[in-house]
Amino acid sequence: MDDSDDQFREFVRARWQALLRTAYLLTGDHGKAEDLLQTALVRTHRYWSRIQDNPEAYVRKVLVNANNSWWRRRRIAEHITHAVPDRPATDAHTSYETHEELWAAVRRLPPRMRAVLVLRYFEDLPEAEVARVLDCSVGTVKSQTSRGLDRLRAALDVPAAEVTEPAHLGVKGTP
């Protein structure tokens, strides 16, 4: 076993939980997240000697790209309805229901938009880092963020005037 393999194993040990969380936030499913992370790490290992400067950013980019590929293969057409479903009354379970409603809305976002929101708000990466991971411009990150938050507000039936920061939507934090 060479030094490169030892470095890779140490990286995986140190960053497994954070990368698994990113994979979960991208997929919305623990089993799929583990599969996605395994796929990303296999792909990363092949190029380990070339990515020593910032391996975590590389793995995150592979996670996003692999998830996008999976998403394209399993794409299901949306069913648009004209009637807005009734909102449940406020009770002790409202927080949980809102949380579940939010995650359902996040999972319905297109993969790139979901990736921007996950990296920006759940992983707390600055716009420039998100742009670098997704290989796009900072302007694209900003526009995808704005559109994604608008879709989440619409899905949760939250007027834009009530929300000034994404944290008010429950976007900040872990699932």
Coordinates of C-alpha atoms in Angstrom, one line a residue:
M1 CA 0.0 0.0 0.0
D2 CA 1.5 3.3 -1.0
D3 CA 1.3 6.7 0.7
S4 CA -1.4 7.9 -1.7
D5 CA -3.8 5.2 -0.6
D6 CA -3.2 6.1 3.0
Q7 CA -3.9 9.7 2.3
F8 CA -7.1 8.8 0.5
R9 CA -8.3 6.5 3.4
E10 CA -7.5 9.3 5.9
F11 CA -9.5 11.8 3.8
V12 CA -12.5 9.4 3.7
R13 CA -12.3 8.8 7.5
A14 CA -12.1 12.5 8.2
R15 CA -14.8 13.7 5.7
W16 CA -17.2 10.7 5.4
Q17 CA -20.0 12.2 7.6
A18 CA -19.9 15.6 5.9
L19 CA -19.9 14.1 2.4
L20 CA -22.7 11.7 3.3
R21 CA -24.8 14.6 4.6
T22 CA -24.3 16.4 1.3
A23 CA -25.2 13.2 -0.6
Y24 CA -28.3 12.8 1.5
L25 CA -29.3 16.4 0.9
L26 CA -28.9 15.9 -2.8
T27 CA -30.9 12.6 -2.9
G28 CA -33.3 12.8 0.0
D29 CA -32.8 9.1 0.8
H30 CA -30.2 7.5 3.1
G31 CA -29.7 4.4 0.9
K32 CA -29.3 6.4 -2.3
A33 CA -27.0 8.8 -0.5
E34 CA -24.7 6.0 0.6
D35 CA -24.6 4.6 -3.0
L36 CA -24.0 8.1 -4.4
L37 CA -21.1 8.7 -2.0
Q38 CA -19.6 5.3 -2.8
T39 CA -19.8 6.1 -6.5
A40 CA -18.2 9.5 -6.0
L41 CA -15.4 8.1 -3.9
V42 CA -14.6 5.4 -6.4
R43 CA -14.4 8.0 -9.1
T44 CA -12.3 10.3 -6.8
H45 CA -9.8 7.5 -6.0
R46 CA -8.9 7.1 -9.6
Y47 CA -7.7 10.7 -9.8
W48 CA -6.5 11.1 -6.2
S49 CA -2.9 12.0 -7.1
R50 CA -4.2 14.9 -9.3
I51 CA -6.6 16.5 -6.8
Q52 CA -4.5 16.9 -3.7
D53 CA -5.0 20.7 -3.6
N54 CA -8.8 20.5 -2.8
P55 CA -10.1 17.0 -2.7
E56 CA -13.4 17.8 -0.9
A57 CA -14.5 20.2 -3.6
Y58 CA -13.7 17.6 -6.2
V59 CA -15.8 15.0 -4.4
R60 CA -18.7 17.4 -4.0
K61 CA -18.6 18.1 -7.7
V62 CA -18.6 14.4 -8.5
L63 CA -21.5 14.0 -6.1
V64 CA -23.5 16.6 -7.9
N65 CA -22.7 15.3 -11.3
A66 CA -23.4 11.7 -10.4
N67 CA -26.7 12.7 -8.8
N68 CA -27.7 14.7 -11.9
S69 CA -27.0 11.7 -14.1
W70 CA -29.1 9.5 -11.8
W71 CA -31.9 12.1 -11.7
R72 CA -32.0 12.3 -15.5
R73 CA -32.4 8.6 -15.8
R74 CA -35.3 8.4 -13.4
R75 CA -37.0 11.6 -14.3
I76 CA -40.8 11.5 -13.8
A77 CA -43.2 14.0 -15.4
E78 CA -44.8 16.4 -12.9
H79 CA -48.5 16.4 -12.6
I80 CA -49.9 20.0 -12.4
T81 CA -53.1 20.5 -10.6
H82 CA -55.3 23.6 -10.6
A83 CA -56.5 23.2 -7.0
V84 CA -54.1 24.2 -4.2
P85 CA -54.2 21.6 -1.4
D86 CA -55.5 22.7 2.0
R87 CA -52.9 23.5 4.6
P88 CA -53.1 21.6 7.8
A89 CA -54.2 23.4 11.0
T90 CA -51.4 24.4 13.4
D91 CA -50.8 21.8 16.1
A92 CA -48.0 20.0 17.9
H93 CA -46.9 18.2 14.7
T94 CA -46.9 21.3 12.4
S95 CA -43.1 21.7 12.7
Y96 CA -42.6 18.1 11.6
E97 CA -45.1 18.4 8.8
T98 CA -43.6 21.6 7.6
H99 CA -40.2 19.9 7.7
E100 CA -41.5 17.0 5.6
E101 CA -43.3 19.4 3.3
L102 CA -40.1 21.4 2.8
W103 CA -38.0 18.2 2.0
A104 CA -40.7 17.0 -0.4
A105 CA -40.4 20.4 -2.2
V106 CA -36.6 20.3 -2.2
R107 CA -36.7 16.8 -3.7
R108 CA -38.9 18.1 -6.5
L109 CA -36.5 20.8 -7.6
P110 CA -34.3 20.2 -10.7
P111 CA -31.0 18.6 -9.7
R112 CA -28.8 21.7 -10.4
M113 CA -31.2 24.0 -8.5
R114 CA -31.3 21.5 -5.6
A115 CA -27.5 21.3 -5.7
V116 CA -27.1 25.1 -5.5
L117 CA -29.5 25.3 -2.5
V118 CA -27.8 22.3 -0.8
L119 CA -24.3 23.6 -1.2
R120 CA -25.3 27.2 -0.4
Y121 CA -27.6 26.8 2.6
F122 CA -27.1 23.3 4.0
E123 CA -23.3 23.1 3.5
D124 CA -23.0 26.8 4.1
L125 CA -20.6 27.3 1.2
P126 CA -20.1 30.8 -0.2
E127 CA -21.4 31.6 -3.6
A128 CA -18.0 31.6 -5.2
E129 CA -17.2 28.1 -3.8
V130 CA -20.6 26.8 -5.0
A131 CA -19.9 28.2 -8.5
R132 CA -16.5 26.5 -8.5
V133 CA -18.0 23.1 -7.4
L134 CA -20.7 23.3 -10.0
D135 CA -18.4 24.8 -12.7
C136 CA -20.7 27.8 -13.4
S137 CA -20.6 31.5 -12.8
V138 CA -21.5 33.2 -9.5
G139 CA -24.4 34.9 -11.3
T140 CA -25.7 31.4 -12.2
V141 CA -25.5 30.4 -8.5
K142 CA -27.4 33.6 -7.5
S143 CA -30.1 33.1 -10.1
Q144 CA -30.5 29.4 -9.3
T145 CA -30.7 30.3 -5.6
S146 CA -33.3 33.0 -6.2
R147 CA -35.5 30.7 -8.4
G148 CA -35.1 27.8 -6.1
L149 CA -36.1 29.8 -3.0
D150 CA -39.1 31.2 -5.0
R151 CA -40.2 27.6 -5.8
L152 CA -39.8 26.6 -2.2
R153 CA -41.9 29.6 -1.1
A154 CA -44.6 28.7 -3.6
A155 CA -44.6 25.1 -2.6
L156 CA -44.9 26.0 1.1
D157 CA -47.4 28.8 0.3
V158 CA -45.2 31.4 2.1
P159 CA -45.6 34.9 0.7
A160 CA -42.2 36.4 -0.3
A161 CA -42.8 39.4 2.0
E162 CA -42.7 37.1 5.0
V163 CA -39.4 35.6 4.1
T164 CA -36.3 37.8 4.1
E165 CA -33.7 35.0 4.8
P166 CA -33.7 31.4 3.7
A167 CA -33.4 30.3 7.3
H168 CA -37.0 31.4 7.8
L169 CA -38.0 28.7 5.4
G170 CA -36.3 26.1 7.5
V171 CA -33.6 25.8 4.8
K172 CA -30.6 26.3 7.1
G173 CA -29.6 23.2 9.0
T174 CA -29.6 19.4 8.7
P175 CA -32.5 17.2 7.7

